[in-house]
Amino acid sequence: MCRLYGHIAARPLPLAGVLLDAPHSLLTQSCGDWRGEKHRDGWGIGYYQDGKPQVIRRPTAAPEDKEFSASARAISSNVALAHVRQASVGDLCVANAHPFAFGPWIFMHNGTVTGFDKLRSQLVEETDPGLRHQVAGTTDSEQVFFWLLSRLRKAGRAAEAPCQDVTLVMREMAAAIRILAERSAATKPAEPTRLNLVLSDGHVFVASRWKHTLYWTNHAGPLATSSNAGATPGVMVASEAIGDEPWSEVPDGHILAVDQDYVVRWLAI
């Protein structure tokens, strides 16, 4: 399994606090999470610059890669996603590191689609032909990303353009999770499918909790480094509470979404 962090805020927030300096930063979680497990099989940071997604990914352990710290200290963004990987499907290479990006979208996954070897061909078949060739790696996560974009395309939203319809994204993500969980269960796996997904187009931000830990807080300011950050509307999510803010658990089997007015919405999967 992996560990992740994401935020959406009314102004750019620096990443150094949450990724490096906080009491339980993502760097700390890479060295050892609450369960004592390490996440050293790659890292990635996705963010938006001038409205366009930017992704930095490496197949190395974050604590041993100077670029992780350098990137975290250099980046401030209204929307950011960060991930440290514990590989379960796919080998260690840049193509298999999260987050993944296409068009305006950035996506990451914490968990595993159990039985993926039996489900892959159907997911590929259901992925829009124009998107299939975009899958560069061998993870379950990347295939799910382009399969989910295909579902949004079928719902009338181009994968190459921002959706800005948070209700539609919530609905399609919930339906996708139900389908994946049902198909996975039919393979009779030893472990359930875990589907903590985070997806953004730079305007809306959607995160799911399914059989894994996920926390959230709407106190986006205190983990930022500037003194006036406390007044910034925004929401942060993380696999494990990162700082001293009032983090709350996202209920299992629910989707949390934040719209362009930074209003939090909920949907039961």
Coordinates of C-alpha atoms in Angstrom, one line a residue:
M1 CA 0.0 0.0 0.0
C2 CA 1.0 3.6 -0.3
R3 CA 0.6 7.0 1.4
L4 CA -0.8 10.1 -0.1
Y5 CA -1.5 13.8 0.5
G6 CA -3.6 16.3 -1.5
H7 CA -5.0 19.8 -1.2
I8 CA -7.1 22.4 -2.9
A9 CA -7.1 26.0 -1.7
A10 CA -8.0 29.5 -2.7
R11 CA -4.4 30.5 -3.0
P12 CA -1.1 28.6 -3.6
L13 CA 0.0 26.7 -0.5
P14 CA 3.7 25.7 -0.1
L15 CA 4.3 22.0 0.1
A16 CA 7.4 22.0 2.4
G17 CA 5.3 21.9 5.6
V18 CA 3.1 18.9 4.8
L19 CA 5.7 16.9 2.8
L20 CA 8.8 17.6 4.9
D21 CA 8.4 19.6 8.1
A22 CA 5.1 18.6 9.8
P23 CA 5.2 16.2 12.8
H24 CA 3.9 13.3 10.6
S25 CA 4.9 14.6 7.1
L26 CA 4.7 12.5 4.0
L27 CA 8.5 12.1 4.2
T28 CA 8.1 10.7 7.7
Q29 CA 5.4 8.3 6.5
S30 CA 7.7 7.1 3.8
C31 CA 10.2 6.1 6.5
G32 CA 7.4 4.5 8.6
D33 CA 3.7 5.0 8.8
W34 CA 1.4 4.4 11.8
R35 CA 1.6 0.6 11.2
G36 CA 5.4 0.7 11.0
E37 CA 5.3 0.0 7.2
K38 CA 7.7 1.8 4.9
H39 CA 6.9 3.3 1.5
R40 CA 10.1 3.5 -0.4
D41 CA 9.2 2.3 -3.9
G42 CA 8.9 5.7 -5.5
W43 CA 7.4 9.1 -5.0
G44 CA 5.6 11.8 -7.0
I45 CA 4.3 15.3 -6.8
G46 CA 1.6 16.7 -9.0
Y47 CA 0.5 20.3 -9.1
Y48 CA -0.8 23.1 -11.3
Q49 CA 1.2 26.0 -12.8
D50 CA -0.6 28.6 -14.9
G51 CA -3.6 26.2 -14.9
K52 CA -1.6 23.3 -16.4
P53 CA -0.7 20.1 -14.5
Q54 CA 2.9 19.4 -13.7
V55 CA 4.1 16.0 -12.5
I56 CA 7.5 15.1 -11.0
R57 CA 7.9 11.3 -10.4
R58 CA 10.8 9.1 -9.4
P59 CA 11.1 5.3 -8.7
T60 CA 13.4 6.0 -5.7
A61 CA 12.8 6.3 -2.0
A62 CA 11.8 9.8 -1.0
P63 CA 14.2 10.0 2.0
E64 CA 17.1 9.1 -0.2
D65 CA 16.3 11.4 -3.1
K66 CA 17.4 15.0 -2.7
E67 CA 15.0 16.0 -5.5
F68 CA 12.0 15.1 -3.3
S69 CA 13.0 17.7 -0.7
A70 CA 14.1 20.2 -3.3
S71 CA 10.8 19.9 -5.1
A72 CA 8.7 20.2 -2.0
R73 CA 10.5 23.4 -0.9
A74 CA 10.2 24.9 -4.4
I75 CA 6.5 24.2 -5.1
S76 CA 3.4 26.2 -4.1
S77 CA 0.1 25.5 -5.7
N78 CA -3.6 25.9 -5.2
V79 CA -4.0 22.2 -6.0
A80 CA -1.4 19.6 -5.3
L81 CA -1.2 15.8 -5.0
A82 CA 1.7 13.9 -3.5
H83 CA 2.4 10.2 -3.1
V84 CA 4.9 7.8 -1.7
R85 CA 4.6 4.3 -3.1
Q86 CA 4.7 0.8 -1.6
A87 CA 4.6 -1.3 -4.7
S88 CA 1.9 -4.0 -5.0
V89 CA 1.3 -4.2 -8.7
G90 CA 4.0 -3.3 -11.2
D91 CA 7.7 -3.1 -10.9
L92 CA 9.8 -0.1 -9.8
C93 CA 10.1 2.4 -12.6
V94 CA 9.1 6.0 -13.4
A95 CA 6.0 4.9 -15.4
N96 CA 4.6 3.2 -12.3
A97 CA 5.1 6.0 -9.9
H98 CA 2.1 8.2 -8.9
P99 CA 0.5 10.6 -9.6
F100 CA -0.5 10.1 -13.2
A101 CA -1.6 13.0 -15.4
F102 CA -3.5 13.4 -18.7
G103 CA -5.0 16.6 -20.1
P104 CA -6.0 18.7 -17.1
W105 CA -6.3 15.7 -14.8
I106 CA -4.0 14.5 -12.0
F107 CA -4.8 11.1 -10.3
M108 CA -3.3 8.9 -7.6
H109 CA -4.3 5.8 -5.7
N110 CA -3.7 4.3 -2.3
G111 CA -4.5 0.6 -2.3
T112 CA -4.7 -2.3 -4.7
V113 CA -7.2 -3.7 -7.1
T114 CA -7.0 -7.3 -5.9
G115 CA -7.4 -9.8 -8.7
F116 CA -6.2 -7.2 -11.2
D117 CA -4.5 -9.9 -13.4
K118 CA -8.0 -11.3 -14.0
L119 CA -9.7 -7.9 -14.4
R120 CA -7.1 -6.1 -16.6
S121 CA -8.4 -7.2 -20.0
Q122 CA -11.9 -6.1 -19.3
L123 CA -10.8 -2.8 -18.0
V124 CA -8.6 -2.3 -21.1
E125 CA -11.6 -3.2 -23.4
E126 CA -13.8 -0.7 -21.6
T127 CA -11.2 2.1 -21.9
D128 CA -11.7 4.5 -24.7
P129 CA -9.6 3.4 -27.7
G130 CA -8.1 6.9 -27.8
L131 CA -6.9 6.6 -24.2
R132 CA -5.6 3.0 -24.2
H133 CA -2.3 3.9 -25.6
Q134 CA -1.7 6.5 -22.9
V135 CA -1.2 3.8 -20.3
A136 CA 2.6 3.7 -20.1
G137 CA 3.2 1.5 -17.0
T138 CA 1.9 -1.8 -15.6
T139 CA 0.0 -0.7 -12.4
D140 CA -3.6 -1.3 -11.6
S141 CA -3.8 2.4 -10.6
E142 CA -2.9 3.8 -14.0
Q143 CA -5.3 1.5 -15.8
V144 CA -8.0 2.6 -13.4
F145 CA -7.2 6.2 -14.1
F146 CA -7.7 6.0 -17.9
W147 CA -10.7 3.7 -17.4
L148 CA -12.3 6.3 -15.1
L149 CA -11.5 9.1 -17.7
S150 CA -13.3 6.9 -20.3
R151 CA -16.3 6.7 -18.0
L152 CA -16.3 10.5 -17.7
R153 CA -16.0 10.8 -21.5
K154 CA -19.0 8.5 -22.0
A155 CA -20.9 10.8 -19.5
G156 CA -20.3 13.6 -21.9
R157 CA -17.1 15.2 -20.5
A158 CA -13.9 15.3 -22.7
A159 CA -10.9 13.8 -21.0
E160 CA -8.8 16.5 -22.4
A161 CA -10.7 19.4 -20.8
P162 CA -11.6 20.4 -17.3
C163 CA -14.9 19.0 -16.1
Q164 CA -15.8 21.6 -13.4
D165 CA -18.9 19.5 -12.6
V166 CA -18.1 18.1 -9.2
T167 CA -21.4 16.2 -9.0
L168 CA -20.7 14.3 -12.2
V169 CA -17.1 13.4 -11.1
M170 CA -18.4 12.2 -7.7
R171 CA -21.1 10.1 -9.3
E172 CA -18.8 8.5 -11.8
M173 CA -16.1 7.8 -9.2
A174 CA -18.6 6.2 -6.9
A175 CA -20.0 4.0 -9.7
A176 CA -16.4 3.0 -10.7
I177 CA -15.5 2.0 -7.2
R178 CA -18.6 -0.1 -6.8
I179 CA -17.9 -1.9 -10.1
L180 CA -14.3 -2.5 -9.3
A181 CA -15.1 -3.8 -5.8
E182 CA -17.7 -6.2 -7.2
R183 CA -15.5 -7.5 -9.9
S184 CA -12.6 -7.9 -7.5
A185 CA -14.7 -9.8 -5.0
A186 CA -15.8 -12.2 -7.7
T187 CA -12.2 -13.3 -8.1
K188 CA -12.2 -14.4 -4.5
P189 CA -9.1 -12.6 -3.4
A190 CA -7.4 -13.1 -0.1
E191 CA -7.6 -9.3 0.6
P192 CA -10.4 -6.9 -0.3
T193 CA -9.8 -4.2 -3.0
R194 CA -8.8 -0.9 -1.4
L195 CA -9.6 2.1 -3.5
N196 CA -8.6 5.4 -2.0
L197 CA -8.6 7.5 -5.2
V198 CA -7.8 11.2 -5.6
L199 CA -8.6 13.1 -8.8
S200 CA -8.5 16.7 -9.8
D201 CA -8.8 18.8 -12.9
G202 CA -7.4 21.9 -11.1
H203 CA -10.9 23.2 -10.4
V204 CA -12.6 20.4 -8.5
F205 CA -11.0 17.9 -6.1
V206 CA -12.5 14.5 -5.4
A207 CA -11.2 11.8 -3.0
S208 CA -12.6 8.5 -2.0
R209 CA -12.1 6.2 1.0
W210 CA -12.7 2.5 0.4
K211 CA -11.2 0.0 2.9
H212 CA -8.2 2.1 3.8
T213 CA -7.4 5.1 6.0
L214 CA -8.1 8.6 4.9
Y215 CA -8.3 11.9 6.9
W216 CA -9.3 15.4 6.0
T217 CA -9.2 18.9 7.4
N218 CA -10.6 22.2 6.2
H219 CA -7.9 24.1 8.2
A220 CA -5.6 24.6 5.2
G221 CA -3.6 27.4 6.7
P222 CA -1.7 26.2 9.7
L223 CA 0.5 23.7 7.8
A224 CA 1.5 26.5 5.3
T225 CA 4.5 28.6 6.1
S226 CA 3.2 32.1 5.6
S227 CA 1.7 34.0 8.5
N228 CA -1.5 34.9 6.7
A229 CA -2.3 31.4 5.6
G230 CA -4.9 30.8 8.3
A231 CA -7.5 32.8 6.4
T232 CA -7.2 30.7 3.2
P233 CA -10.2 28.6 2.4
G234 CA -9.2 25.1 1.5
V235 CA -9.2 21.4 2.2
M236 CA -6.5 18.9 2.8
V237 CA -6.7 15.1 2.7
A238 CA -4.0 12.6 3.7
S239 CA -3.7 8.8 4.4
E240 CA -2.7 9.7 8.0
A241 CA -3.1 13.0 9.9
I242 CA 0.0 15.1 9.1
G243 CA 0.0 17.9 11.7
D244 CA -1.8 19.2 14.8
E245 CA -4.8 20.5 12.9
P246 CA -8.2 19.1 13.7
W247 CA -8.0 16.2 11.2
S248 CA -11.1 13.9 10.9
E249 CA -11.6 10.5 9.4
V250 CA -13.4 10.4 6.0
P251 CA -16.1 7.8 6.6
D252 CA -15.3 4.5 4.9
G253 CA -17.3 4.0 1.7
H254 CA -17.7 7.7 1.1
I255 CA -16.5 10.3 -1.4
L256 CA -15.3 13.8 -0.3
A257 CA -15.4 16.5 -3.0
V258 CA -14.5 20.1 -3.0
D259 CA -16.0 22.5 -5.6
Q260 CA -14.8 25.7 -7.0
D261 CA -16.2 27.6 -4.0
Y262 CA -14.3 25.3 -1.6
V263 CA -17.5 23.8 -0.3
V264 CA -17.1 20.2 0.9
R265 CA -19.6 17.7 -0.5
W266 CA -20.2 14.1 0.5
L267 CA -21.5 11.1 -1.3
A268 CA -22.0 7.5 0.0
I269 CA -20.6 4.9 -2.3

